Structure formats: C-alpha cells, structure tokens
Amino acid sequence: MHRVLVSAPAKVNLALRVGGPRPDGFHPLDTVFEALDVFDDLEVTAADELTVDITSPGDAVAIADLPLDGSNLAMRAATALLDRRGLTGPGAPGARISITKRIPVAGGMAGGSADAAGALVALNKLWDLGFGADELERIAADLGSDVPFALKGSVAHGQGRGELLEAVQVASVHAWVFLTRSDGLSTPAVFREFDRLNPQAGDPAPTTDLRAALESGSIDDIGAAMVNDLEEPAASLNPELGQMLGQLRADGLHAILSGSGPTIAVLTDPDSLHAIAQQLAARYPHTTVLAACGPAAGAHVREAE
Ligand code: C5P
C-alpha cells in the first residue's frame, strides 16, 4: 500500500449537557453527536519522514494558524499508532499526510478531531498495522474527547467526557445551516467560564427528550429539545453570540451553539435549507454560511492503492 485517501466528518452536538468538573479537570457530559456531510480529506502516502501539510480549497477555511509540527492532531494520531506497535526511532515508517480542510477551524465542529480520526484510519491501512475498530477507538479517546465519535459517525449518545458512545437511531434527514465566525472561542476557556457560572454543578442533565424526538423524526420536536449548556458561558465571553442566538430564535428558527462555539447551527428540514441559508447569509454578512446535512458516515477509506 502506498497511498490511502480517507474522509472524516464534522459534527454538531444536538444536545450537550455538562456537569461539574471531575478530579482530572474534564467535565462529565451527556451529549448527542451527529456527523455531518462536511468532510476533511486526508491523503497519506508512504515517505521516509512523518510530515503534515494542509490546504483549503478556494480558501474556504482559515488554516494559517494550524500547527504543522508534532502538535498537529493528525501527527499526534500517527505517533500514537507507532508507539502502540513499538515502532519508534530509526527505521520507523514515515508518511506524508496531506489534509484538504473543509471543516471550519476552532468553530466547535471538531475539525481537529476529524483529522485525528482520519489519520488513524488512513495510517492503520497504509502501514498495515492491523488495529481493529475497538483498538482504534481506545487510541482515539486518548487523543481527544471528540475523536472516537469522528471514527464512528452517524448519531451517537456520548457520556464520560464524550468518548463513551452508543449508537442512536434517527428517523429523518437533518439539514443544517452553520454560521461560522473568525473570532474563535477557546474550548478550555468556555468550560472554565461554565465552572465560574455554575459553581454547584453536579451530574449532567440527561438527553432523554432529545433522543425521543430523534426517534419520532419531527424536525420541530428535535429543534424544541435541542439544548447546549455551553451556550451561556460562550455568550458570556462573546455577548454578540447570545444576541444572534436570541434573534434567530425570535424568528422561529431552531438555533443552537455548536459544541463550545463560536459556530451557530440552525436545524431545518431539507426542503427549506437553500432558502434559509440564503436568508442568513444576507442577514449576517460578517459570518460564513455553510449548509450541511446529517447524519453522515464516520472516518472512512475512499481510495487505497
Ligand atoms: O478532549 P479535548 O482535547 O478535545 O478537550 C479540550 C479541552 O476541553 C480540555 O483540555 C478541557 O479543558 C475541555 N474539556 C472538558 N471536558 C470535556 C471535554 C473537553 O473540560 N468533557
């Protein structure tokens, strides 16, 4: 094998309930993830060294601030795979990892996690390492809370810090309009603000209502059950976000903060997607509008030779 091409999806949290911090500093979550048909592509080719490069077609996504060294999540995924097989030092296999980025950066859509998941799948095949799905999921959990979901895709109930997953059946296709912004919010900062605003937080609230609505398939029922406990802290750090969410809801739209923000997600039925995307692009010219549908597949091989 000398070349493998993998696609890995963005995600949105349909519900994100957060509890008080655990002794390890992470927050217990009760969440429902949905994978979206916005993919980062990773092409890996055999090479002597391990390197990563990133391009964005049509400059759709701002990639200038992304690291290209060992701290890049795709590079960390590569190193984690090699470590597990004891393949370190001179003679360890290398690869050129080329990422085509379409998932907004630092937007709460788990683009970095998608790249880590994509690298795990692609390099497991390129280097013929033979890790099974369960082993890859364990390695993924060490790389980040959202990485196991990027492997699995579709819709899943997440617990723990987001890495303990159970598939959820859904009865409809969901169309989304994302309003992404360049003034990113740091995920740890949003969680810290959650702690400041909720000093007494215990266990996260359950996501039972949202999961029941997904089974019914009604977009309005799903929209009514969507909730994100990081919305208040994100709006506290960036008040304009809170104002936008308020306006969108006053217009009768099903709007929610995506993950830890600052992206806002609007759920709609597929027939209205185009019109709502156009309307929001005209209304919020300082944001980038992205239309997407879910559920979509997890990180998967598209070509291998
Ligand atoms: O797991 P991941 O590296 O994506 O998390 C990034 C940061 O987000 C963590 O360092 C932590 O500050 C915060 N986080 C958290 N609780 C979670 C997930 C993430 O506090 N369940």
XYZ file of C-alpha atoms and ligand atoms in Angstrom:
326
model
C 0.000 0.000 0.000
C 1.496 3.390 -0.933
C -1.459 5.796 -0.953
C -4.716 5.937 1.071
C -7.441 8.584 0.885
C -9.821 8.959 3.841
C -12.711 11.354 4.534
C -13.594 12.338 8.111
C -16.729 14.252 9.137
C -17.555 17.408 11.091
C -20.014 17.074 13.956
C -22.682 19.037 15.751
C -23.988 18.342 19.260
C -27.787 18.214 19.139
C -27.742 18.257 22.922
C -24.771 18.995 25.183
C -25.373 18.764 28.929
C -22.382 19.483 31.153
C -21.690 18.572 34.792
C -19.213 19.873 37.364
C -15.513 19.144 36.712
C -14.068 15.721 37.571
C -10.815 15.304 39.531
C -8.925 15.074 36.185
C -10.302 18.510 35.165
C -12.542 17.174 32.374
C -16.285 17.700 32.586
C -18.763 14.824 32.589
C -21.041 15.152 29.564
C -24.352 13.802 28.417
C -24.450 14.603 24.728
C -25.874 13.561 21.363
C -23.475 13.897 18.434
C -24.432 13.994 14.772
C -21.869 13.598 11.974
C -22.291 15.952 9.006
C -21.548 15.697 5.301
C -18.775 18.275 5.572
C -15.536 16.319 5.396
C -11.832 16.905 5.754
C -9.951 14.640 3.317
C -6.641 13.083 4.331
C -4.346 11.633 1.707
C -1.463 9.659 3.192
C 1.462 8.483 1.082
C 4.475 6.427 2.074
C 7.545 8.573 2.891
C 10.762 8.430 4.928
C 9.696 11.162 7.354
C 6.396 11.956 9.063
C 5.053 15.310 7.788
C 1.721 17.088 7.501
C 0.544 19.770 5.089
C -2.843 21.467 4.917
C -4.712 23.171 2.075
C -8.167 24.723 1.949
C -9.969 24.578 -1.421
C -10.923 28.096 -2.500
C -9.581 29.409 0.836
C -12.952 28.412 2.317
C -11.418 27.801 5.739
C -8.755 29.852 7.568
C -5.822 27.467 8.022
C -2.971 29.907 8.706
C -2.918 29.291 12.472
C -2.919 25.486 12.317
C 0.296 23.837 13.565
C 2.287 21.659 11.151
C 4.571 20.111 13.770
C 4.133 17.233 16.205
C 1.318 19.076 17.989
C -0.985 18.780 14.961
C -3.690 16.257 15.917
C -3.116 14.164 12.775
C 0.610 13.954 13.649
C -0.254 13.019 17.231
C -2.539 10.279 15.886
C 0.319 8.958 13.717
C 2.729 8.929 16.662
C 0.156 7.206 18.902
C -0.256 4.391 16.339
C 3.518 3.892 16.023
C 4.003 3.972 19.819
C 1.395 1.237 20.323
C 3.254 -1.017 17.911
C 6.673 -0.123 19.355
C 7.686 1.394 16.008
C 9.830 4.292 17.207
C 13.341 5.547 16.449
C 15.366 4.936 13.284
C 13.609 2.680 10.793
C 10.103 3.671 11.942
C 7.771 4.111 8.954
C 7.009 7.647 7.771
C 4.200 9.225 5.798
C 3.230 12.442 4.149
C -0.208 13.431 5.492
C -1.973 15.931 3.191
C -5.151 17.403 4.634
C -7.770 19.116 2.488
C -9.672 21.195 5.023
C -13.360 21.996 4.668
C -14.408 21.892 8.336
C -14.224 25.367 9.915
C -11.245 25.741 12.268
C -11.858 26.341 16.012
C -15.589 26.509 15.369
C -16.964 23.841 17.691
C -17.398 21.394 14.787
C -14.495 19.098 15.804
C -12.341 19.624 12.720
C -9.134 18.744 14.578
C -10.779 15.592 15.941
C -11.867 14.656 12.413
C -8.245 14.956 11.240
C -7.058 12.745 14.108
C -9.717 10.118 13.317
C -8.916 10.299 9.599
C -5.196 9.845 10.266
C -5.862 6.794 12.481
C -7.922 5.100 9.748
C -5.599 6.078 6.882
C -2.290 5.185 8.551
C -3.606 1.937 10.052
C -4.151 0.888 6.432
C -1.060 2.486 4.840
C 1.284 0.925 7.398
C -0.752 -2.331 7.597
C -0.838 -2.133 11.409
C -3.931 -4.311 11.796
C -5.659 -2.376 14.615
C -9.337 -3.352 14.959
C -12.184 -0.853 15.395
C -12.214 -1.206 19.211
C -8.462 -0.627 19.496
C -8.646 2.418 17.219
C -11.465 3.786 19.378
C -9.319 3.453 22.522
C -6.372 5.215 20.867
C -8.820 7.873 19.632
C -10.099 8.541 23.173
C -6.524 9.300 24.339
C -6.183 11.888 21.551
C -9.306 13.904 22.425
C -12.864 13.671 23.715
C -14.471 14.012 20.255
C -12.099 11.750 18.300
C -13.930 8.431 18.964
C -17.148 9.953 17.587
C -15.357 11.150 14.437
C -14.394 7.488 13.857
C -17.902 6.198 14.460
C -20.049 8.874 12.755
C -23.848 8.794 12.255
C -25.641 9.746 15.509
C -24.459 8.692 18.958
C -25.197 9.260 22.622
C -21.954 10.281 24.322
C -21.138 10.056 28.020
C -17.985 10.203 30.143
C -16.067 13.153 28.707
C -17.763 12.408 25.363
C -15.789 9.278 24.453
C -18.242 6.598 25.703
C -20.558 6.129 22.726
C -23.768 4.326 21.956
C -25.445 4.497 18.523
C -28.796 6.336 18.313
C -31.360 5.538 15.606
C -32.863 8.526 13.801
C -35.992 8.683 11.647
C -35.194 11.652 9.394
C -32.515 13.520 7.483
C -31.489 16.770 9.204
C -30.493 19.842 7.250
C -28.309 22.456 8.924
C -27.136 25.968 8.262
C -23.919 26.859 10.115
C -22.914 30.440 10.791
C -19.176 30.348 11.369
C -17.068 33.232 12.601
C -13.395 34.070 12.552
C -13.234 35.223 16.212
C -12.811 31.711 17.666
C -13.503 30.763 21.277
C -11.095 28.514 23.152
C -12.785 25.308 24.358
C -10.973 25.254 27.753
C -11.907 28.929 28.300
C -15.597 28.181 27.666
C -15.500 25.243 30.112
C -13.759 27.471 32.705
C -16.499 30.076 32.269
C -19.095 27.300 32.723
C -17.437 26.476 36.076
C -17.451 30.124 37.116
C -21.172 30.471 36.289
C -22.156 27.061 37.730
C -20.067 26.535 40.881
C -22.582 24.000 42.239
C -22.884 21.839 39.075
C -23.327 18.104 39.771
C -24.048 15.380 37.198
C -25.008 16.483 33.679
C -28.754 16.542 32.923
C -29.965 13.633 30.755
C -30.626 13.963 26.994
C -33.657 11.651 27.024
C -36.084 14.163 25.432
C -33.795 14.841 22.513
C -33.244 11.151 21.855
C -37.017 10.531 21.909
C -37.510 13.388 19.424
C -34.880 11.871 17.104
C -36.835 8.616 17.058
C -40.026 10.491 16.124
C -38.215 12.267 13.270
C -40.112 15.588 13.625
C -37.737 18.496 12.927
C -39.805 20.792 15.171
C -39.720 18.290 18.058
C -35.963 17.831 17.636
C -35.475 21.606 17.446
C -37.514 22.145 20.609
C -35.418 19.564 22.500
C -32.008 20.914 21.387
C -30.000 22.323 24.304
C -26.378 23.293 24.961
C -25.121 24.070 28.481
C -22.055 25.803 26.978
C -24.249 28.460 25.374
C -24.454 30.637 28.481
C -20.685 30.636 29.147
C -19.886 31.159 25.434
C -22.317 34.108 25.295
C -20.807 35.474 28.493
C -17.375 35.534 26.781
C -18.813 36.791 23.470
C -22.108 38.685 24.021
C -22.715 39.077 20.273
C -23.201 35.305 20.113
C -26.009 35.455 22.673
C -27.664 38.286 20.733
C -27.527 36.326 17.467
C -28.992 33.213 19.078
C -31.796 35.335 20.560
C -32.590 36.944 17.178
C -32.619 33.624 15.325
C -34.967 32.087 17.898
C -37.244 35.143 17.827
C -37.547 34.473 14.066
C -38.811 30.970 14.865
C -35.595 29.188 13.799
C -34.146 26.199 15.685
C -30.770 27.716 16.556
C -28.145 26.306 18.899
C -24.491 26.898 19.701
C -22.346 24.187 18.078
C -20.157 22.488 20.704
C -18.178 25.148 22.579
C -18.800 27.672 19.767
C -18.497 30.169 18.293
C -20.312 28.497 15.364
C -24.120 28.684 15.480
C -26.116 25.791 13.999
C -29.668 26.193 12.658
C -31.684 22.999 12.146
C -34.199 22.907 9.313
C -35.924 20.433 7.030
C -34.084 19.677 3.774
C -36.699 21.469 1.618
C -36.060 24.822 3.370
C -32.257 24.526 3.516
C -31.380 26.603 0.468
C -33.779 29.464 1.273
C -32.705 29.703 4.927
C -29.008 29.585 4.010
C -29.524 32.484 1.568
C -31.574 34.475 4.068
C -28.972 34.090 6.823
C -26.053 34.905 4.506
C -27.771 38.199 3.612
C -28.599 38.981 7.229
C -25.202 38.178 8.749
C -22.629 39.299 6.174
C -19.769 39.078 8.718
C -20.279 35.328 9.123
C -19.531 32.485 6.700
C -22.570 30.365 5.913
C -22.179 26.641 5.434
C -25.045 24.275 4.547
C -24.794 20.622 5.573
C -26.869 17.504 6.138
C -26.639 14.714 8.673
C -26.304 12.023 9.689
C -23.131 11.150 7.754
C -20.554 8.363 7.934
C -17.582 8.343 10.305
C -13.968 8.431 9.051
C -13.804 6.053 6.077
C -11.423 4.948 3.341
C -12.333 6.258 -0.134
C -9.342 5.109 -2.138
C -6.405 2.804 -1.410
C -3.658 1.644 -3.750
O -10.601 16.314 24.869
P -10.190 17.572 24.176
O -8.699 17.676 23.989
O -10.938 17.832 22.914
O -10.602 18.755 25.152
C -10.118 20.055 25.003
C -10.322 20.789 26.317
O -11.713 20.992 26.536
C -9.834 20.058 27.535
O -8.485 20.342 27.788
C -10.725 20.609 28.637
O -10.279 21.883 29.027
C -12.036 20.812 27.912
N -12.970 19.668 28.049
C -13.577 19.443 29.272
N -14.454 18.409 29.416
C -14.754 17.608 28.369
C -14.152 17.818 27.109
C -13.255 18.872 26.977
O -13.320 20.161 30.246
N -15.629 16.613 28.533
